Amino acid sequence: MQRNKGPEKNKATSAADVARLAGVSRSAVSRTFTDGASVSAKTREKVLAAAAELNYHVNHLARSISKEQSRPVCLLAANLDKPYHNLLLDALTKQLQQDGRIVMVINASSEPSSAEEAMRRALHYRASASVVMSGTPPQELVQACVDSGQKVIMINCNDDIENVHHIQIDYADAMQQAVTLFQQAGCQALSLVSSTKGTPSLLAREQFFISAAQAKGFEVTIWRGDNTNYEDGQQAAQALLSDHQPNHAYFCITDLVACGFMDTARHEFNLSIPDDISILGFDDIPQSAWQAYQLTTFAQPYQGIANRVSDILGEQQEADLTSRLNAIPKQRNSLHKEKREKS
Amino acid sequence: MQRNKGPEKNKATSAADVARLAGVSRSAVSRTFTDGASVSAKTREKVLAAAAELNYHVNHLARSISKEQSRPVCLLAANLDKPYHNLLLDALTKQLQQDGRIVMVINASSEPSSAEEAMRRALHYRASASVVMSGTPPQELVQACVDSGQKVIMINCNDDIENVHHIQIDYADAMQQAVTLFQQAGCQALSLVSSTKGTPSLLAREQFFISAAQAKGFEVTIWRGDNTNYEDGQQAAQALLSDHQPNHAYFCITDLVACGFMDTARHEFNLSIPDDISILGFDDIPQSAWQAYQLTTFAQPYQGIANRVSDILGEQQEADLTSRLNAIPKQRNSLHKEKREKS
DNA sequence: CTGAAAGCGCTTACAG
DNA sequence: CTGAAAGCGCTTACAG
């Protein structure tokens, strides 16, 4: 319980302090705290005792400047007020931490310049890797990161910059299933509620949905809001539901959009779900499971993405630069139950 | 566009490389990148040119080992799947980043040992400060951080460890207002839906609510779930609403609880809100504003907290160790409108 | 196994 | 203003 035992007041003790107290060299204390380094049981013990007494902890930041493996990983996050991004951030931080990585989070809010700012920071911190959780930073900056020896991992973004790792979700399967679900629910006409943002993952879902629908002979009408938030779903419903037909169904490009859509359908148009209207979402945010929504949706493989990132960081030689994961369907109650008779 | 100009392939260029190319000393390049250091316009220019050519960026991590002010700040976060924590994390990361800080996020999931693990990491990284966003890490670890020169800032946690900064919300006012709102809505009996978790901020809200209610002559019955999530709200409603009286109102200790409560009230008990039942929440998570809830609630002063953290980090001499902020009332539609006639 | 030494990439008195 | 030098806290060949 004695505090301030170290030489100076309020200053962290260093390996040198420990070495002095233990009567060994600085190298010896460094080695005791390095996995697999060769130290005799005896000196190890002396060091450990001294370290405990002085409350010493290796300075990981200092270590990271001489040891490649322990350099930090930068997470370039955005939209931290949105459930999808939080779920991904949660999975990623947990996994990387478990791998013993230092993780720095860079919050690139939605301003155009800030992805750039964020990437520049990653460069400053000499991260061993940068994980771009969403958005598309300027190509030359990404290039600069790669050039300075960083691994860059982009999630759900199909820019093709040289030597960048990509983790992509295979939306083809999921969209196929979506259309099948609508079909089973007896729907006859489909609307796609999407946005003009046009990010790669949005576009992929759109395209696969449309072609899957057309392959099965469905008409698809498209409505686009500015963004993919709750409010956009409300607007969509406002625009689309005034001439709603009972056998019409709606695929909302994100769960947030779906929630807004459902609320407006219910509270403004007095429609009952799923009796009057069938809806499907995407992302499986926690709210979709709420009783008010019970939304059938597709989960992003959050843990799968985290595992893949972890694998990539561990690899010496880069194997395949792009990896694909599947979305996971979550059946709930937002689709009509009994087959409707043809109208 | 020429890559790999530096001495070695795929290795970040260092200040030495720049010095060599610019024909100046290492100190000179260091100085050009240090605010307020004295360099002539001429050498500064030479350095800048060389740096641009080599794509050089100061290694902030290396800098942080010799420069106290640029040491990182650790954010000890938890429950990253819950809106409240995300909103706080969002505000904090944005602010600290704007202050030019490196921020590391440590994800202390809900396991008991993991707050400890998290705090130990903060120690390893020699952060200049640790911000405990929730939970209460073991006292001796916090002490160790303080002893090694870190500032420790705890949010919404009234443990009293020596030399730890506290940011607390003044719940007294808000709870007073809550009771007044219920009164204005013509409610006559109140239930408090809380949890057995008993964290400091939960307890504070409970106590202030109860005493404010009693001061105005209300009876308060208390119901406690295991946690403060959506599901706990559902359970509470299940337990409490079977003998619901029209003039009975419910204060839910968090918005998440309130959402669950409302959904069950509506879908299981067929109650209409706010006609049949008045509800109040706390936190102002984005979902409370959704049309399905329209919950009147109290916002945590997210930005205020972030500002305070920023101030504390900037202070040389610690002024007051504990700062208090007010919660912000958000009026929406979950309270009964017309005064009810006495039953 | 161990210590003295050189190194990582930076900063900052110190002397000129 | 500037460079040579010492320092920050660590690691890791190298020689014994």
PDB file of N, CA and C (backbone and C1' of nucleotides) in Angstrom, chain A residues 4-8 10-18 50-51 53-59, chain B residues 126 147-148, chain D residues 9-10:
ATOM      1  N   ASN A   4       4.017   6.019  -4.289  1.00  0.00           N
ATOM      2  CA  ASN A   4       5.152   6.868  -4.651  1.00  0.00           C
ATOM      3  C   ASN A   4       6.474   6.274  -4.225  1.00  0.00           C
ATOM      4  N   LYS A   5       6.599   5.003  -4.437  1.00  0.00           N
ATOM      5  CA  LYS A   5       7.847   4.360  -4.068  1.00  0.00           C
ATOM      6  C   LYS A   5       8.925   4.654  -5.090  1.00  0.00           C
ATOM      7  N   GLY A   6       8.491   4.886  -6.294  1.00  0.00           N
ATOM      8  CA  GLY A   6       9.455   5.127  -7.373  1.00  0.00           C
ATOM      9  C   GLY A   6      10.273   6.371  -7.096  1.00  0.00           C
ATOM     10  N   PRO A   7      11.302   6.558  -7.888  1.00  0.00           N
ATOM     11  CA  PRO A   7      12.231   7.672  -7.683  1.00  0.00           C
ATOM     12  C   PRO A   7      11.518   9.025  -7.648  1.00  0.00           C
ATOM     13  N   GLU A   8      10.634   9.273  -8.584  1.00  0.00           N
ATOM     14  CA  GLU A   8       9.988  10.582  -8.645  1.00  0.00           C
ATOM     15  C   GLU A   8       8.524  10.427  -8.256  1.00  0.00           C
ATOM     16  N   ASN A  10       4.678  10.688  -8.581  1.00  0.00           N
ATOM     17  CA  ASN A  10       3.697  10.739  -9.658  1.00  0.00           C
ATOM     18  C   ASN A  10       4.262  10.520 -11.058  1.00  0.00           C
ATOM     19  N   LYS A  11       5.156   9.602 -11.148  1.00  0.00           N
ATOM     20  CA  LYS A  11       5.693   9.287 -12.447  1.00  0.00           C
ATOM     21  C   LYS A  11       5.709   7.785 -12.535  1.00  0.00           C
ATOM     22  N   ALA A  12       5.280   7.254 -13.646  1.00  0.00           N
ATOM     23  CA  ALA A  12       5.215   5.805 -13.751  1.00  0.00           C
ATOM     24  C   ALA A  12       6.603   5.213 -13.601  1.00  0.00           C
ATOM     25  N   THR A  13       6.692   4.057 -12.978  1.00  0.00           N
ATOM     26  CA  THR A  13       7.998   3.413 -12.845  1.00  0.00           C
ATOM     27  C   THR A  13       8.368   2.774 -14.171  1.00  0.00           C
ATOM     28  N   SER A  14       9.649   2.754 -14.456  1.00  0.00           N
ATOM     29  CA  SER A  14      10.100   2.198 -15.729  1.00  0.00           C
ATOM     30  C   SER A  14      10.876   0.914 -15.482  1.00  0.00           C
ATOM     31  N   ALA A  15      11.192   0.245 -16.573  1.00  0.00           N
ATOM     32  CA  ALA A  15      11.942  -1.001 -16.466  1.00  0.00           C
ATOM     33  C   ALA A  15      13.257  -0.792 -15.737  1.00  0.00           C
ATOM     34  N   ALA A  16      13.841   0.378 -15.914  1.00  0.00           N
ATOM     35  CA  ALA A  16      15.114   0.663 -15.252  1.00  0.00           C
ATOM     36  C   ALA A  16      14.950   0.612 -13.731  1.00  0.00           C
ATOM     37  N   ASP A  17      13.875   1.170 -13.229  1.00  0.00           N
ATOM     38  CA  ASP A  17      13.626   1.148 -11.789  1.00  0.00           C
ATOM     39  C   ASP A  17      13.558  -0.290 -11.276  1.00  0.00           C
ATOM     40  N   VAL A  18      12.820  -1.090 -12.040  1.00  0.00           N
ATOM     41  CA  VAL A  18      12.654  -2.476 -11.633  1.00  0.00           C
ATOM     42  C   VAL A  18      13.994  -3.204 -11.645  1.00  0.00           C
ATOM     43  N   ALA A  50      10.070  -7.522  -7.809  1.00  0.00           N
ATOM     44  CA  ALA A  50      10.369  -6.084  -7.838  1.00  0.00           C
ATOM     45  C   ALA A  50       9.258  -5.323  -8.554  1.00  0.00           C
ATOM     46  N   ALA A  51       8.802  -5.902  -9.678  1.00  0.00           N
ATOM     47  CA  ALA A  51       7.751  -5.248 -10.452  1.00  0.00           C
ATOM     48  C   ALA A  51       6.494  -5.077  -9.607  1.00  0.00           C
ATOM     49  N   GLU A  53       6.275  -4.925  -6.417  1.00  0.00           N
ATOM     50  CA  GLU A  53       6.493  -3.952  -5.356  1.00  0.00           C
ATOM     51  C   GLU A  53       6.378  -2.523  -5.885  1.00  0.00           C
ATOM     52  N   LEU A  54       6.904  -2.314  -7.085  1.00  0.00           N
ATOM     53  CA  LEU A  54       6.882  -0.956  -7.645  1.00  0.00           C
ATOM     54  C   LEU A  54       5.625  -0.703  -8.471  1.00  0.00           C
ATOM     55  N   ASN A  55       4.821  -1.727  -8.590  1.00  0.00           N
ATOM     56  CA  ASN A  55       3.608  -1.596  -9.397  1.00  0.00           C
ATOM     57  C   ASN A  55       3.969  -1.248 -10.843  1.00  0.00           C
ATOM     58  N   TYR A  56       4.891  -2.016 -11.373  1.00  0.00           N
ATOM     59  CA  TYR A  56       5.365  -1.754 -12.728  1.00  0.00           C
ATOM     60  C   TYR A  56       4.516  -2.446 -13.792  1.00  0.00           C
ATOM     61  N   HIS A  57       4.277  -1.744 -14.874  1.00  0.00           N
ATOM     62  CA  HIS A  57       3.630  -2.341 -16.041  1.00  0.00           C
ATOM     63  C   HIS A  57       4.385  -1.905 -17.278  1.00  0.00           C
ATOM     64  N   VAL A  58       4.613  -2.835 -18.164  1.00  0.00           N
ATOM     65  CA  VAL A  58       5.284  -2.493 -19.416  1.00  0.00           C
ATOM     66  C   VAL A  58       4.520  -1.366 -20.109  1.00  0.00           C
ATOM     67  N   ASN A  59       5.226  -0.430 -20.599  1.00  0.00           N
ATOM     68  CA  ASN A  59       4.608   0.640 -21.378  1.00  0.00           C
ATOM     69  C   ASN A  59       4.403   0.141 -22.814  1.00  0.00           C
TER      70      ASN A  59
ATOM     71  N   ARG B 126      -0.122   3.835 -20.635  1.00  0.00           N
ATOM     72  CA  ARG B 126       0.363   5.097 -20.098  1.00  0.00           C
ATOM     73  C   ARG B 126      -0.461   6.268 -20.605  1.00  0.00           C
ATOM     74  N   ASP B 147      -1.756   6.855  -9.172  1.00  0.00           N
ATOM     75  CA  ASP B 147      -0.383   6.877  -8.686  1.00  0.00           C
ATOM     76  C   ASP B 147       0.621   7.008  -9.809  1.00  0.00           C
ATOM     77  N   SER B 148       0.283   6.430 -10.966  1.00  0.00           N
ATOM     78  CA  SER B 148       1.267   6.510 -12.035  1.00  0.00           C
ATOM     79  C   SER B 148       1.075   7.782 -12.851  1.00  0.00           C
TER      80      SER B 148
ATOM     81  P    DG D   9      10.744   7.180 -18.765  1.00  0.00           P
ATOM     82  O5'  DG D   9      10.404   5.856 -19.558  1.00  0.00           O
ATOM     83  C5'  DG D   9       9.176   5.750 -20.247  1.00  0.00           C
ATOM     84  C4'  DG D   9       9.231   4.505 -21.098  1.00  0.00           C
ATOM     85  C3'  DG D   9       9.715   3.260 -20.351  1.00  0.00           C
ATOM     86  O3'  DG D   9       8.747   2.240 -20.503  1.00  0.00           O
ATOM     87  C1'  DG D   9      10.897   3.531 -22.362  1.00  0.00           C
ATOM     88  P    DC D  10       8.955   0.799 -19.948  1.00  0.00           P
ATOM     89  O5'  DC D  10       9.687   0.059 -21.151  1.00  0.00           O
ATOM     90  C5'  DC D  10       8.919  -0.743 -21.977  1.00  0.00           C
ATOM     91  C4'  DC D  10       9.462  -0.771 -23.390  1.00  0.00           C
ATOM     92  C3'  DC D  10      10.252  -2.018 -23.747  1.00  0.00           C
ATOM     93  O3'  DC D  10       9.335  -3.021 -24.153  1.00  0.00           O
ATOM     94  C1'  DC D  10      11.220  -0.072 -24.714  1.00  0.00           C
TER      95       DC D  10
END
